Amino acid sequence: MPSPEKTSRGAIVAAGRDILEAGGREGLTMQSVATRVGVRAPSLYKHVRNRAALLAAVSEAAVAELAARLEGTDGSLEELVRAYRGFARDRPEGFRLMLSQAAPPEALGRAADPVLRACAQLAGEQDALDAARLVTAWATGFIGMELAGGFRLGGDVDRSFEYGLARMRRALGPA
């Protein structure tokens, strides 16, 4: 009779996400995950091939959470971008990881769908991808600066975010 599994891929990914948020990408190792799930490191290799595969699995889980948050909005550009920012604030290391090469492109595509739909409504089908890239680049840059403490000139950062979002929305609307 085979011995029962002491862990699962789901438990490994959940532990990896927690470790990532607590210790950053450097802290996310096969050994740290093994310790967290209560197995020896070699046992993890039954579920994830190596650290790169672990990073990809954790990144994919982060993107899946983001996609669920985006799908849970009313679909407006404003609510999508606010949900994106909320995700980044709640899971800053997961946000950073999903922007890295570790993130599987197919997972990112699922998260992009709601933004593409909103941009198609505003800018038209022909310009939806360009508009989505513009919005995502602006939001990612703003959020990245915010997470890094880059806004040090005073003022209300939330107001600045809403100002930029309103201008972005206006720019994509009918000419």
PDB file of C-alpha atoms in Angstrom:
ATOM      1  CA  MET A   1       0.000   0.000   0.000  1.00  0.00           C
ATOM      2  CA  PRO A   2       1.520   3.366  -1.009  1.00  0.00           C
ATOM      3  CA  SER A   3       2.177   5.874   1.737  1.00  0.00           C
ATOM      4  CA  PRO A   4      -0.190   8.862   1.880  1.00  0.00           C
ATOM      5  CA  GLU A   5       0.974  12.198   0.533  1.00  0.00           C
ATOM      6  CA  LYS A   6       2.170  14.511   3.284  1.00  0.00           C
ATOM      7  CA  THR A   7       1.548  17.642   1.246  1.00  0.00           C
ATOM      8  CA  SER A   8      -0.093  18.794  -1.944  1.00  0.00           C
ATOM      9  CA  ARG A   9       0.681  21.215  -4.727  1.00  0.00           C
ATOM     10  CA  GLY A  10      -2.029  23.514  -3.357  1.00  0.00           C
ATOM     11  CA  ALA A  11      -0.461  23.531   0.103  1.00  0.00           C
ATOM     12  CA  ILE A  12       2.953  24.177  -1.416  1.00  0.00           C
ATOM     13  CA  VAL A  13       1.684  27.133  -3.447  1.00  0.00           C
ATOM     14  CA  ALA A  14      -0.211  28.581  -0.473  1.00  0.00           C
ATOM     15  CA  ALA A  15       2.906  28.293   1.689  1.00  0.00           C
ATOM     16  CA  GLY A  16       4.966  29.835  -1.107  1.00  0.00           C
ATOM     17  CA  ARG A  17       2.615  32.817  -1.335  1.00  0.00           C
ATOM     18  CA  ASP A  18       2.812  33.408   2.416  1.00  0.00           C
ATOM     19  CA  ILE A  19       6.598  33.109   2.433  1.00  0.00           C
ATOM     20  CA  LEU A  20       6.866  35.435  -0.561  1.00  0.00           C
ATOM     21  CA  GLU A  21       4.852  38.154   1.177  1.00  0.00           C
ATOM     22  CA  ALA A  22       6.813  37.776   4.417  1.00  0.00           C
ATOM     23  CA  GLY A  23      10.327  37.532   3.010  1.00  0.00           C
ATOM     24  CA  GLY A  24      10.273  38.608  -0.616  1.00  0.00           C
ATOM     25  CA  ARG A  25      11.457  36.613  -3.559  1.00  0.00           C
ATOM     26  CA  GLU A  26      14.801  35.855  -1.905  1.00  0.00           C
ATOM     27  CA  GLY A  27      13.025  34.181   1.020  1.00  0.00           C
ATOM     28  CA  LEU A  28      10.990  31.898  -1.238  1.00  0.00           C
ATOM     29  CA  THR A  29      13.166  28.792  -1.404  1.00  0.00           C
ATOM     30  CA  MET A  30      12.431  25.095  -1.694  1.00  0.00           C
ATOM     31  CA  GLN A  31      13.720  24.664   1.866  1.00  0.00           C
ATOM     32  CA  SER A  32      11.533  27.444   3.311  1.00  0.00           C
ATOM     33  CA  VAL A  33       8.444  25.955   1.664  1.00  0.00           C
ATOM     34  CA  ALA A  34       9.333  22.426   2.801  1.00  0.00           C
ATOM     35  CA  THR A  35       9.708  23.638   6.356  1.00  0.00           C
ATOM     36  CA  ARG A  36       6.382  25.491   6.193  1.00  0.00           C
ATOM     37  CA  VAL A  37       4.434  22.481   4.880  1.00  0.00           C
ATOM     38  CA  GLY A  38       6.207  20.047   7.208  1.00  0.00           C
ATOM     39  CA  VAL A  39       8.145  17.883   4.793  1.00  0.00           C
ATOM     40  CA  ARG A  40      11.760  17.474   3.782  1.00  0.00           C
ATOM     41  CA  ALA A  41      12.839  19.529   0.762  1.00  0.00           C
ATOM     42  CA  PRO A  42      13.295  16.491  -1.542  1.00  0.00           C
ATOM     43  CA  SER A  43       9.582  15.686  -1.077  1.00  0.00           C
ATOM     44  CA  LEU A  44       8.656  18.954  -2.800  1.00  0.00           C
ATOM     45  CA  TYR A  45      10.202  17.765  -6.033  1.00  0.00           C
ATOM     46  CA  LYS A  46       7.277  15.368  -6.458  1.00  0.00           C
ATOM     47  CA  HIS A  47       5.067  18.435  -6.867  1.00  0.00           C
ATOM     48  CA  VAL A  48       7.329  21.163  -8.286  1.00  0.00           C
ATOM     49  CA  ARG A  49      10.368  20.434 -10.424  1.00  0.00           C
ATOM     50  CA  ASN A  50      12.625  23.230  -9.096  1.00  0.00           C
ATOM     51  CA  ARG A  51      12.632  26.759  -7.717  1.00  0.00           C
ATOM     52  CA  ALA A  52      11.758  28.242 -11.112  1.00  0.00           C
ATOM     53  CA  ALA A  53       8.668  26.026 -11.235  1.00  0.00           C
ATOM     54  CA  LEU A  54       7.827  27.073  -7.671  1.00  0.00           C
ATOM     55  CA  LEU A  55       8.087  30.748  -8.625  1.00  0.00           C
ATOM     56  CA  ALA A  56       5.906  30.136 -11.680  1.00  0.00           C
ATOM     57  CA  ALA A  57       3.260  28.339  -9.590  1.00  0.00           C
ATOM     58  CA  VAL A  58       3.216  31.085  -6.942  1.00  0.00           C
ATOM     59  CA  SER A  59       3.066  33.741  -9.660  1.00  0.00           C
ATOM     60  CA  GLU A  60       0.213  31.938 -11.390  1.00  0.00           C
ATOM     61  CA  ALA A  61      -1.715  31.829  -8.093  1.00  0.00           C
ATOM     62  CA  ALA A  62      -1.159  35.561  -7.631  1.00  0.00           C
ATOM     63  CA  VAL A  63      -2.407  36.280 -11.141  1.00  0.00           C
ATOM     64  CA  ALA A  64      -5.432  34.034 -10.533  1.00  0.00           C
ATOM     65  CA  GLU A  65      -6.283  36.051  -7.410  1.00  0.00           C
ATOM     66  CA  LEU A  66      -5.910  39.287  -9.353  1.00  0.00           C
ATOM     67  CA  ALA A  67      -8.110  37.956 -12.173  1.00  0.00           C
ATOM     68  CA  ALA A  68     -10.805  36.985  -9.663  1.00  0.00           C
ATOM     69  CA  ARG A  69     -10.692  40.448  -8.115  1.00  0.00           C
ATOM     70  CA  LEU A  70     -10.976  42.090 -11.523  1.00  0.00           C
ATOM     71  CA  GLU A  71     -13.857  39.839 -12.549  1.00  0.00           C
ATOM     72  CA  GLY A  72     -15.571  40.751  -9.270  1.00  0.00           C
ATOM     73  CA  THR A  73     -15.804  44.431 -10.207  1.00  0.00           C
ATOM     74  CA  ASP A  74     -18.545  46.134 -12.213  1.00  0.00           C
ATOM     75  CA  GLY A  75     -16.194  46.036 -15.222  1.00  0.00           C
ATOM     76  CA  SER A  76     -15.686  49.776 -15.433  1.00  0.00           C
ATOM     77  CA  LEU A  77     -12.175  50.994 -16.068  1.00  0.00           C
ATOM     78  CA  GLU A  78     -12.160  52.858 -12.771  1.00  0.00           C
ATOM     79  CA  GLU A  79     -13.156  49.832 -10.685  1.00  0.00           C
ATOM     80  CA  LEU A  80     -10.724  47.559 -12.529  1.00  0.00           C
ATOM     81  CA  VAL A  81      -7.796  49.884 -11.870  1.00  0.00           C
ATOM     82  CA  ARG A  82      -8.822  50.355  -8.233  1.00  0.00           C
ATOM     83  CA  ALA A  83      -8.991  46.567  -7.822  1.00  0.00           C
ATOM     84  CA  TYR A  84      -5.525  46.268  -9.394  1.00  0.00           C
ATOM     85  CA  ARG A  85      -4.184  48.788  -6.902  1.00  0.00           C
ATOM     86  CA  GLY A  86      -5.941  47.025  -4.019  1.00  0.00           C
ATOM     87  CA  PHE A  87      -4.360  43.729  -5.019  1.00  0.00           C
ATOM     88  CA  ALA A  88      -0.909  45.342  -5.146  1.00  0.00           C
ATOM     89  CA  ARG A  89      -1.377  46.891  -1.729  1.00  0.00           C
ATOM     90  CA  ASP A  90      -2.581  43.602  -0.223  1.00  0.00           C
ATOM     91  CA  ARG A  91       0.040  41.411  -1.919  1.00  0.00           C
ATOM     92  CA  PRO A  92       2.966  43.650  -2.894  1.00  0.00           C
ATOM     93  CA  GLU A  93       5.420  40.796  -3.405  1.00  0.00           C
ATOM     94  CA  GLY A  94       2.898  38.812  -5.429  1.00  0.00           C
ATOM     95  CA  PHE A  95       2.325  41.956  -7.504  1.00  0.00           C
ATOM     96  CA  ARG A  96       6.055  42.275  -8.155  1.00  0.00           C
ATOM     97  CA  LEU A  97       6.401  38.569  -8.947  1.00  0.00           C
ATOM     98  CA  MET A  98       3.566  38.592 -11.479  1.00  0.00           C
ATOM     99  CA  LEU A  99       5.353  41.395 -13.335  1.00  0.00           C
ATOM    100  CA  SER A 100       8.507  39.272 -13.620  1.00  0.00           C
ATOM    101  CA  GLN A 101       9.493  36.648 -16.157  1.00  0.00           C
ATOM    102  CA  ALA A 102       8.271  33.984 -13.693  1.00  0.00           C
ATOM    103  CA  ALA A 103       4.633  34.732 -14.546  1.00  0.00           C
ATOM    104  CA  PRO A 104       3.186  32.381 -17.167  1.00  0.00           C
ATOM    105  CA  PRO A 105       1.877  34.437 -20.123  1.00  0.00           C
ATOM    106  CA  GLU A 106      -1.359  32.426 -20.345  1.00  0.00           C
ATOM    107  CA  ALA A 107      -2.201  33.335 -16.738  1.00  0.00           C
ATOM    108  CA  LEU A 108      -1.537  37.005 -17.444  1.00  0.00           C
ATOM    109  CA  GLY A 109      -3.878  36.804 -20.426  1.00  0.00           C
ATOM    110  CA  ARG A 110      -6.765  35.767 -18.161  1.00  0.00           C
ATOM    111  CA  ALA A 111      -6.165  38.776 -15.921  1.00  0.00           C
ATOM    112  CA  ALA A 112      -5.964  41.081 -18.945  1.00  0.00           C
ATOM    113  CA  ASP A 113      -9.374  40.117 -20.345  1.00  0.00           C
ATOM    114  CA  PRO A 114     -11.512  42.427 -18.147  1.00  0.00           C
ATOM    115  CA  VAL A 115      -9.211  45.369 -18.887  1.00  0.00           C
ATOM    116  CA  LEU A 116      -9.343  44.655 -22.615  1.00  0.00           C
ATOM    117  CA  ARG A 117     -13.145  44.563 -22.489  1.00  0.00           C
ATOM    118  CA  ALA A 118     -13.329  47.895 -20.639  1.00  0.00           C
ATOM    119  CA  CYS A 119     -10.861  49.496 -23.032  1.00  0.00           C
ATOM    120  CA  ALA A 120     -12.759  48.176 -26.057  1.00  0.00           C
ATOM    121  CA  GLN A 121     -15.894  49.886 -24.761  1.00  0.00           C
ATOM    122  CA  LEU A 122     -14.052  53.167 -24.337  1.00  0.00           C
ATOM    123  CA  ALA A 123     -11.595  53.236 -27.234  1.00  0.00           C
ATOM    124  CA  GLY A 124     -13.146  50.755 -29.662  1.00  0.00           C
ATOM    125  CA  GLU A 125     -12.159  47.207 -30.583  1.00  0.00           C
ATOM    126  CA  GLN A 126      -9.395  48.332 -32.933  1.00  0.00           C
ATOM    127  CA  ASP A 127      -7.587  50.280 -30.197  1.00  0.00           C
ATOM    128  CA  ALA A 128      -8.451  48.072 -27.197  1.00  0.00           C
ATOM    129  CA  LEU A 129      -5.016  46.454 -26.851  1.00  0.00           C
ATOM    130  CA  ASP A 130      -3.166  49.762 -27.139  1.00  0.00           C
ATOM    131  CA  ALA A 131      -5.541  51.370 -24.646  1.00  0.00           C
ATOM    132  CA  ALA A 132      -5.179  48.449 -22.213  1.00  0.00           C
ATOM    133  CA  ARG A 133      -1.400  48.703 -22.426  1.00  0.00           C
ATOM    134  CA  LEU A 134      -1.572  52.437 -21.747  1.00  0.00           C
ATOM    135  CA  VAL A 135      -3.819  51.994 -18.716  1.00  0.00           C
ATOM    136  CA  THR A 136      -1.824  49.072 -17.342  1.00  0.00           C
ATOM    137  CA  ALA A 137       1.499  50.868 -17.812  1.00  0.00           C
ATOM    138  CA  TRP A 138       0.222  54.000 -16.064  1.00  0.00           C
ATOM    139  CA  ALA A 139      -1.357  52.058 -13.190  1.00  0.00           C
ATOM    140  CA  THR A 140       1.650  49.754 -12.757  1.00  0.00           C
ATOM    141  CA  GLY A 141       4.047  52.696 -12.731  1.00  0.00           C
ATOM    142  CA  PHE A 142       1.959  54.636 -10.236  1.00  0.00           C
ATOM    143  CA  ILE A 143       1.484  51.616  -7.988  1.00  0.00           C
ATOM    144  CA  GLY A 144       5.160  50.645  -8.239  1.00  0.00           C
ATOM    145  CA  MET A 145       6.205  54.121  -7.141  1.00  0.00           C
ATOM    146  CA  GLU A 146       3.660  54.039  -4.345  1.00  0.00           C
ATOM    147  CA  LEU A 147       4.887  50.669  -3.052  1.00  0.00           C
ATOM    148  CA  ALA A 148       8.496  51.864  -3.207  1.00  0.00           C
ATOM    149  CA  GLY A 149       7.699  55.037  -1.258  1.00  0.00           C
ATOM    150  CA  GLY A 150       8.468  57.135  -4.311  1.00  0.00           C
ATOM    151  CA  PHE A 151       5.911  59.874  -3.642  1.00  0.00           C
ATOM    152  CA  ARG A 152       7.760  62.007  -1.109  1.00  0.00           C
ATOM    153  CA  LEU A 153       6.746  65.530  -2.124  1.00  0.00           C
ATOM    154  CA  GLY A 154       3.716  65.597   0.139  1.00  0.00           C
ATOM    155  CA  GLY A 155       0.127  65.843  -0.913  1.00  0.00           C
ATOM    156  CA  ASP A 156      -2.545  63.201  -1.006  1.00  0.00           C
ATOM    157  CA  VAL A 157      -1.430  60.151  -3.016  1.00  0.00           C
ATOM    158  CA  ASP A 158      -4.983  58.771  -3.178  1.00  0.00           C
ATOM    159  CA  ARG A 159      -6.146  62.053  -4.703  1.00  0.00           C
ATOM    160  CA  SER A 160      -3.300  61.897  -7.222  1.00  0.00           C
ATOM    161  CA  PHE A 161      -4.287  58.341  -8.138  1.00  0.00           C
ATOM    162  CA  GLU A 162      -7.907  59.329  -8.698  1.00  0.00           C
ATOM    163  CA  TYR A 163      -6.801  62.402 -10.679  1.00  0.00           C
ATOM    164  CA  GLY A 164      -4.687  60.231 -12.984  1.00  0.00           C
ATOM    165  CA  LEU A 165      -7.417  57.631 -13.321  1.00  0.00           C
ATOM    166  CA  ALA A 166      -9.997  60.271 -14.267  1.00  0.00           C
ATOM    167  CA  ARG A 167      -7.622  61.732 -16.882  1.00  0.00           C
ATOM    168  CA  MET A 168      -6.885  58.256 -18.260  1.00  0.00           C
ATOM    169  CA  ARG A 169     -10.595  57.518 -18.549  1.00  0.00           C
ATOM    170  CA  ARG A 170     -11.239  60.842 -20.281  1.00  0.00           C
ATOM    171  CA  ALA A 171      -8.365  60.256 -22.715  1.00  0.00           C
ATOM    172  CA  LEU A 172      -9.805  56.889 -23.784  1.00  0.00           C
ATOM    173  CA  GLY A 173     -13.364  58.105 -24.244  1.00  0.00           C
ATOM    174  CA  PRO A 174     -14.853  59.214 -27.528  1.00  0.00           C
ATOM    175  CA  ALA A 175     -12.934  62.062 -29.126  1.00  0.00           C
TER     176      ALA A 175
END
